[in-house]
mmCIF file of C-alpha atoms in Angstrom:
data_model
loop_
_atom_site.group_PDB
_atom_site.id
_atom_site.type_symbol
_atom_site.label_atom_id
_atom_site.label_comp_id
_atom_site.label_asym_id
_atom_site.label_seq_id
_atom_site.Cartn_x
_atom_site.Cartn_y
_atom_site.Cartn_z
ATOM 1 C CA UNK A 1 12.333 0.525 -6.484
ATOM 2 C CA UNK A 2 11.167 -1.772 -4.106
ATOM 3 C CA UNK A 3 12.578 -1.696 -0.436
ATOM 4 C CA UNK A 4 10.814 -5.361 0.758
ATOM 5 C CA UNK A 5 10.979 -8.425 -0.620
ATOM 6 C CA UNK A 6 8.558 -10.857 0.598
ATOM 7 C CA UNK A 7 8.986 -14.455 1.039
ATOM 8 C CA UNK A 8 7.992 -17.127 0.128
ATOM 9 C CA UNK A 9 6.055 -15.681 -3.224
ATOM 10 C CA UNK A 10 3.181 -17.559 -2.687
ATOM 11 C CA UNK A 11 2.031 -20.201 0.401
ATOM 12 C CA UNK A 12 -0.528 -23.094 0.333
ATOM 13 C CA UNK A 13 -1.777 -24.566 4.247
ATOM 14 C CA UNK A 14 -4.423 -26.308 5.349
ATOM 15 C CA UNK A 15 -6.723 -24.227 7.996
ATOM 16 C CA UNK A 16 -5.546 -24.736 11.352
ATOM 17 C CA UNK A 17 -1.964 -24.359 10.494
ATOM 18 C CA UNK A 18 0.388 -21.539 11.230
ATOM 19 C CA UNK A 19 1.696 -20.000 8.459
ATOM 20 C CA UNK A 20 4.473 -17.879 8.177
ATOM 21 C CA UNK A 21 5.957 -14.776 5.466
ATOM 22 C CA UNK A 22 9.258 -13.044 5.680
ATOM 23 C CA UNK A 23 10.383 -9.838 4.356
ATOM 24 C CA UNK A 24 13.661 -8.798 3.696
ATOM 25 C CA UNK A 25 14.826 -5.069 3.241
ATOM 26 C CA UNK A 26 18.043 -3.224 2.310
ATOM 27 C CA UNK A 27 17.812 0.134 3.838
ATOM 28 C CA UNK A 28 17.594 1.909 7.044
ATOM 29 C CA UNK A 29 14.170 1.710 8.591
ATOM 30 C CA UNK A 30 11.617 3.812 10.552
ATOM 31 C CA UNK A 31 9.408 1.100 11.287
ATOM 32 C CA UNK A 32 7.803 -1.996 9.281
ATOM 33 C CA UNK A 33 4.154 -2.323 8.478
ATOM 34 C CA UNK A 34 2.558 -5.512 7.074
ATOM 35 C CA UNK A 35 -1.039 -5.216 4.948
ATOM 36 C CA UNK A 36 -3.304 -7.751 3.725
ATOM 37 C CA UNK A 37 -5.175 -7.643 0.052
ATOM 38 C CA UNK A 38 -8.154 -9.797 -0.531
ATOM 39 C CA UNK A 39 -8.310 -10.564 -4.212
ATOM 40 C CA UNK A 40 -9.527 -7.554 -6.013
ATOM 41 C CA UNK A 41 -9.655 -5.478 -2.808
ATOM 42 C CA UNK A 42 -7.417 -2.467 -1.236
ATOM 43 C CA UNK A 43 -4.507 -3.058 1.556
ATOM 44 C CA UNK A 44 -5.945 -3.199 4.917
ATOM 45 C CA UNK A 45 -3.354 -2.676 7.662
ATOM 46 C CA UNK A 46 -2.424 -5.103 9.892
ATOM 47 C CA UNK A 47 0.064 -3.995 12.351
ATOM 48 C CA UNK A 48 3.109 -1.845 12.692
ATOM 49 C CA UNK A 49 6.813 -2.400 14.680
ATOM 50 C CA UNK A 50 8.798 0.415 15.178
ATOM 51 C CA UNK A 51 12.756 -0.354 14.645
ATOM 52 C CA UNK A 52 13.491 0.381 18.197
ATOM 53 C CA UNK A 53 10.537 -2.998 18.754
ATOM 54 C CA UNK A 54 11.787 -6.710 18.338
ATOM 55 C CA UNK A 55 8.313 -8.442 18.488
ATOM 56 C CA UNK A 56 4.964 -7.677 18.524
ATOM 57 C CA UNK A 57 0.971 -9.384 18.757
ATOM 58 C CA UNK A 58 -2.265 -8.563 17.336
ATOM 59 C CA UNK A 59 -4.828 -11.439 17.988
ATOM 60 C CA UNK A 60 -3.564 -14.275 15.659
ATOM 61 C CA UNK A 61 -0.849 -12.140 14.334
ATOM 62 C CA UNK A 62 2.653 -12.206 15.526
ATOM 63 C CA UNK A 63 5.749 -9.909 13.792
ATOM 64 C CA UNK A 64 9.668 -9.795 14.744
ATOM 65 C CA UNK A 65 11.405 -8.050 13.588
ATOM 66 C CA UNK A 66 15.737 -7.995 12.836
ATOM 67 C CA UNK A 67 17.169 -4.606 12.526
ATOM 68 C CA UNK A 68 20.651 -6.239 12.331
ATOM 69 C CA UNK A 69 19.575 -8.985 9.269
ATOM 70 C CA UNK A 70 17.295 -6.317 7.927
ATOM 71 C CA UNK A 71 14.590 -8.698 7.767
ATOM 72 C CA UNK A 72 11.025 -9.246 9.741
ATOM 73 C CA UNK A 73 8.534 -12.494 9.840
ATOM 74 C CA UNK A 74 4.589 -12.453 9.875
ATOM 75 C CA UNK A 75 3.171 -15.514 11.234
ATOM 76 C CA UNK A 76 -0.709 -15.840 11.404
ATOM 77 C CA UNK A 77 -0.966 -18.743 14.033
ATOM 78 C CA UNK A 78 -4.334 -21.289 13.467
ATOM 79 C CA UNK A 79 -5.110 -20.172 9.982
ATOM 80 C CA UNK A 80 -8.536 -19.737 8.981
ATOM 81 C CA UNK A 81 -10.115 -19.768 5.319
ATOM 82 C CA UNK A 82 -11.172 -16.081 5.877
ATOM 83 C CA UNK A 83 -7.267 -15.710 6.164
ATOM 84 C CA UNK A 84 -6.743 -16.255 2.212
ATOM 85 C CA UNK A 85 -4.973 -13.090 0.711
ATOM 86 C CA UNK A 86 -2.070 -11.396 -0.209
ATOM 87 C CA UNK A 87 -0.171 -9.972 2.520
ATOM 88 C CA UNK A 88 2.425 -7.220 1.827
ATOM 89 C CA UNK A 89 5.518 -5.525 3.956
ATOM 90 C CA UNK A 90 6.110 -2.068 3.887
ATOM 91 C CA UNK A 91 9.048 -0.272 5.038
ATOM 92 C CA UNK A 92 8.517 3.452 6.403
ATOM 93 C CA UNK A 93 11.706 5.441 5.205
ATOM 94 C CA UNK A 94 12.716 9.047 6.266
ATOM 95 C CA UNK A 95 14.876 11.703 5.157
ATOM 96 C CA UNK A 96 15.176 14.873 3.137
ATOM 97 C CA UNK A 97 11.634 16.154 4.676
ATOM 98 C CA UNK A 98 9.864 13.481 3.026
ATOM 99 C CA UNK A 99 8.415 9.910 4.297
ATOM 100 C CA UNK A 100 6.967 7.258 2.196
ATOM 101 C CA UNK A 101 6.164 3.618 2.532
ATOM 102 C CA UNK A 102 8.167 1.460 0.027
ATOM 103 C CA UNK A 103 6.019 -1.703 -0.816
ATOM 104 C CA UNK A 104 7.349 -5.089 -1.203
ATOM 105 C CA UNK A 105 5.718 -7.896 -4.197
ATOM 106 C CA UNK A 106 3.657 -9.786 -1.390
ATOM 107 C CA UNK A 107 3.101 -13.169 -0.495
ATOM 108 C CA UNK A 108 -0.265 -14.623 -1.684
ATOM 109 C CA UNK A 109 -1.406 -17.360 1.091
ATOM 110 C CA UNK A 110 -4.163 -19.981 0.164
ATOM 111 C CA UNK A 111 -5.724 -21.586 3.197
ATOM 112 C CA UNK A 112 -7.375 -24.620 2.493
ATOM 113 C CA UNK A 113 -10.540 -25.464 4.160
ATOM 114 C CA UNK B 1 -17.232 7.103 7.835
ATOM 115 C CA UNK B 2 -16.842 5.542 4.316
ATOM 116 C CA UNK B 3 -13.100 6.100 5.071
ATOM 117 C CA UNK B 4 -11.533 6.229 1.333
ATOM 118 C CA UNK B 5 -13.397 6.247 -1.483
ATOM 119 C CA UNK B 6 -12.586 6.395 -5.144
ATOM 120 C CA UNK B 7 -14.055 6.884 -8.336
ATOM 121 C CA UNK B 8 -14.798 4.729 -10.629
ATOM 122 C CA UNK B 9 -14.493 1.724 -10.216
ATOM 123 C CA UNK B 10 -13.950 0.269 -13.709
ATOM 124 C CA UNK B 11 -12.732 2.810 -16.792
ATOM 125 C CA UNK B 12 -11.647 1.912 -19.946
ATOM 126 C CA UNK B 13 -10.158 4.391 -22.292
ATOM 127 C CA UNK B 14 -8.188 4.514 -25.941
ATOM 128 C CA UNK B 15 -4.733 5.281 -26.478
ATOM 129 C CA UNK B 16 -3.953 9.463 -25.775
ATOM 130 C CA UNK B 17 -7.813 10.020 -24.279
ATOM 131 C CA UNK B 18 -7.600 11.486 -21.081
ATOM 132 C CA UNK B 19 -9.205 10.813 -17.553
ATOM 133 C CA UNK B 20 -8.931 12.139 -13.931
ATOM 134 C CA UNK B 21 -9.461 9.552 -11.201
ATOM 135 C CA UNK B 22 -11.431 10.726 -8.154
ATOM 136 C CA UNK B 23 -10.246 10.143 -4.775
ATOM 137 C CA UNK B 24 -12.165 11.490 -1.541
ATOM 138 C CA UNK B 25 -11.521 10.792 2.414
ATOM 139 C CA UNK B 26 -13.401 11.547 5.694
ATOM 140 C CA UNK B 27 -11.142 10.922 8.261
ATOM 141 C CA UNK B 28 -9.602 14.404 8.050
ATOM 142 C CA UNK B 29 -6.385 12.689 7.241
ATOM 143 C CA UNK B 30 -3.444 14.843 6.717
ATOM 144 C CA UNK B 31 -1.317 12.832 4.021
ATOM 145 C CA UNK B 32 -2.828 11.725 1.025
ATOM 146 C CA UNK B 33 -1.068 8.961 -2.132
ATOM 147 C CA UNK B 34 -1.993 7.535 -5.031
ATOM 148 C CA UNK B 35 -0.258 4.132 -6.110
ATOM 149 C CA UNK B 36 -0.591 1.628 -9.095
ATOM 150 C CA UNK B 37 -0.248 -1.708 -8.549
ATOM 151 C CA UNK B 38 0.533 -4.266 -11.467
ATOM 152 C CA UNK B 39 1.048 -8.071 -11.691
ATOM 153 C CA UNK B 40 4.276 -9.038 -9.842
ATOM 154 C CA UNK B 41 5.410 -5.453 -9.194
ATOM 155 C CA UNK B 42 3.620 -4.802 -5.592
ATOM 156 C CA UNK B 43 2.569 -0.916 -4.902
ATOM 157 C CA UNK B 44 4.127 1.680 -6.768
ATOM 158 C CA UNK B 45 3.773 5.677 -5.256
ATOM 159 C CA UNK B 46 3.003 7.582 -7.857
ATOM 160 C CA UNK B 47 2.231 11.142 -6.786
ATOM 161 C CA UNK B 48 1.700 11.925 -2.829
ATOM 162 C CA UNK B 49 0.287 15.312 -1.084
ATOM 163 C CA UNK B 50 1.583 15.554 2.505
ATOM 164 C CA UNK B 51 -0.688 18.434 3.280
ATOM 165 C CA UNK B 52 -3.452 20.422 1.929
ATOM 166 C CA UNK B 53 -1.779 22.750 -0.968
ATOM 167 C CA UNK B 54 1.368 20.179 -1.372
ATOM 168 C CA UNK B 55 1.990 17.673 -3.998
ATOM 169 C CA UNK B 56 5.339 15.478 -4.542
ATOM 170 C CA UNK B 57 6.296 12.912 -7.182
ATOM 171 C CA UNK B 58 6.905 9.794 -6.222
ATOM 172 C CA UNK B 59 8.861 6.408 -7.787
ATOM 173 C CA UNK B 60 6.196 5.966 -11.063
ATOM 174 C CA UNK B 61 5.169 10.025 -11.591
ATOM 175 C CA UNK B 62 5.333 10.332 -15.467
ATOM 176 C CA UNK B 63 2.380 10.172 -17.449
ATOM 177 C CA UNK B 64 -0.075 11.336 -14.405
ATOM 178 C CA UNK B 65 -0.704 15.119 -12.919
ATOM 179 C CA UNK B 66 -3.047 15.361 -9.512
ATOM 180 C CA UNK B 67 -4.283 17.522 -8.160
ATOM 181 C CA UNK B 68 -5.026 18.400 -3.962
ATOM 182 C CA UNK B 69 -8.240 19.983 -3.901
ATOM 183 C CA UNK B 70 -8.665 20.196 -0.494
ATOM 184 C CA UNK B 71 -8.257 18.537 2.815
ATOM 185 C CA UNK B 72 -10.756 15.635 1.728
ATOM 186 C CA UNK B 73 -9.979 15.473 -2.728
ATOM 187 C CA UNK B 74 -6.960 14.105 -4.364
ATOM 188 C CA UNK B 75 -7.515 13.498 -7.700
ATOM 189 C CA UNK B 76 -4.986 12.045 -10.380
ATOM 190 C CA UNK B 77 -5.169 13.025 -13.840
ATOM 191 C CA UNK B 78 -3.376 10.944 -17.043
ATOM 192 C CA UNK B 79 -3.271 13.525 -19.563
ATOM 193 C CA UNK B 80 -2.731 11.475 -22.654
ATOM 194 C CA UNK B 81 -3.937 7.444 -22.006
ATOM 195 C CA UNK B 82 -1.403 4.993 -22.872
ATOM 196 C CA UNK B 83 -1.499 1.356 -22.889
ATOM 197 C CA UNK B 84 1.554 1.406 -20.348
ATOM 198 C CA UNK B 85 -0.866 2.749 -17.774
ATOM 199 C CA UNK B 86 -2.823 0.049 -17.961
ATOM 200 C CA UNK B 87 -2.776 -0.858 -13.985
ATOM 201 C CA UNK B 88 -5.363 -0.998 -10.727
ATOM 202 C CA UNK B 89 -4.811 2.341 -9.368
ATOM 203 C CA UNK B 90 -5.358 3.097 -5.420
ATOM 204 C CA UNK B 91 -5.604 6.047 -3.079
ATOM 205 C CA UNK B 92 -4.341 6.185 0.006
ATOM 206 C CA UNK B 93 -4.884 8.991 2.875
ATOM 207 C CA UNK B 94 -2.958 8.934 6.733
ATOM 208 C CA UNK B 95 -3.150 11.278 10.048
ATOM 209 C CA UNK B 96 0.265 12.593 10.530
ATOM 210 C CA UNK B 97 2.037 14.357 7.565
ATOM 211 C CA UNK B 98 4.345 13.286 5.900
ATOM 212 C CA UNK B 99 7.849 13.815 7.148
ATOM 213 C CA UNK B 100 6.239 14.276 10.676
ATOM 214 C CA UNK B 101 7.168 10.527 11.660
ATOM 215 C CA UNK B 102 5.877 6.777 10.803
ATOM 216 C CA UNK B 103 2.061 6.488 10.759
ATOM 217 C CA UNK B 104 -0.610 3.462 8.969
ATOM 218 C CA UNK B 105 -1.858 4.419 5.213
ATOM 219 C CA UNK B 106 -5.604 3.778 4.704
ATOM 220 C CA UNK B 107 -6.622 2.493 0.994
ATOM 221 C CA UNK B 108 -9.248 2.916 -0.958
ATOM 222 C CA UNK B 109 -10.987 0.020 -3.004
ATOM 223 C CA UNK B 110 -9.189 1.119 -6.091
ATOM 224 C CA UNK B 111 -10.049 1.919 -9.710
ATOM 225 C CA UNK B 112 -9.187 -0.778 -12.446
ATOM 226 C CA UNK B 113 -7.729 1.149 -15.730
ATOM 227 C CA UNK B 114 -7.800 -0.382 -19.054
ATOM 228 C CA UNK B 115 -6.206 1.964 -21.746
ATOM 229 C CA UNK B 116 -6.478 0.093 -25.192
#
């Protein structure tokens, strides 16, 4: 079953522009990991947060996330065509000795040149 | 390092014939998955190893076997082929076992199954 929900399903901006992809979850969380899937590609990992973190940067990438609404936002600020993909949430469960990622649907982004 | 790899890349197969999907890694990972992903359905664990000579079922497990052959192999095995299975099937290896605390999963480039 999935754990994240990602939203908006799919996201259409012209380059320059931020744009921005939320994921929900129901559970108790470890941490929260977003990937990104160029068409016909694997997941590539973009960055984690650990539930104890509220916010955190790579480069153009920003997460928060909300322990308390059980949710977390990516925003990719000053989108580039290169950025065009599907970008994923997972949520890293624990218990009974075992630990798996639970992967959301995604959000596919189109960045217009 | 070629990081994951998997094997092939394209396979198409008839109802009940049966295949074994390759999967190989060089980081000297720990924790190794395989998934299926399908249209509108995200990333689905199928199987996972969280150390050599381990193997657990995950969400999706009937229909497949696999197999940890060593540190490095994981291979997945569909026994009899059915359309159902049709999917794009990935691998997936990470440093710190499973159960040992939150760590990133590496992919491979996936393996595109077609079972008519």
């Amino acid at each position: 079953s999935q754990q994240g929900e990602e939203d908006p399903q799919a996201l259409s901006i012209q380059e320059g522009e931020n744009a921005t992809m939320n994921c929900s979850y129901k559970t108790s969380i470890n941490n929260l990991q977003w990937y990104r899937q160029n068409s016909g590609r694997g997941l590539v990992h973009l960055i984690l947060i650990r539930s104890n973190e509220r916010e955190k940067h790579s480069g153009r990438l920003r997460v928060t996330l909300d322990t308390s609404k059980k949710s977390s936002s990516l925003l990719i600020t000053a989108s580039r065509a290169a950025d065009t993909a599907s970008y994923f949430c997972a949520t890293g469960n624990s218990g009974a000795g075992s630990y798996q990622l639970t992967f959301g649907k995604g959000t596919k982004l189109s960045v217009i040149p | 390092n070629a990081g994951v790899t998997q094997t092939p890349k394209f396979q198409v197969l008839k109802t009940g014939q049966s295949m074994t999907l390759q999967c190989a890694q060089d980081m000297n990972h720990n924790s190794m998955y395989w998934y299926r992903q399908d249209p509108g359905m995200g990333l689905r664990l199928i199987y996972y190893s969280a150390s050599e000579g381990t193997t657990d079922k995950g969400e999706v497990p009937n229909g497949y076997n696999v197999s940890r052959l060593n540190k490095r192999e994981f291979s997945l095995r569909l026994e009899s082929a059915a359309p159902s299975q049709t999917s794009v099937y990935f691998c997936a290896s990470s440093l710190i076992p499973l159960g040992q605390g939150t760590d990133t999963q590496y992919f491979g480039p996936g393996t595109r199954l077609t079972v008519l």
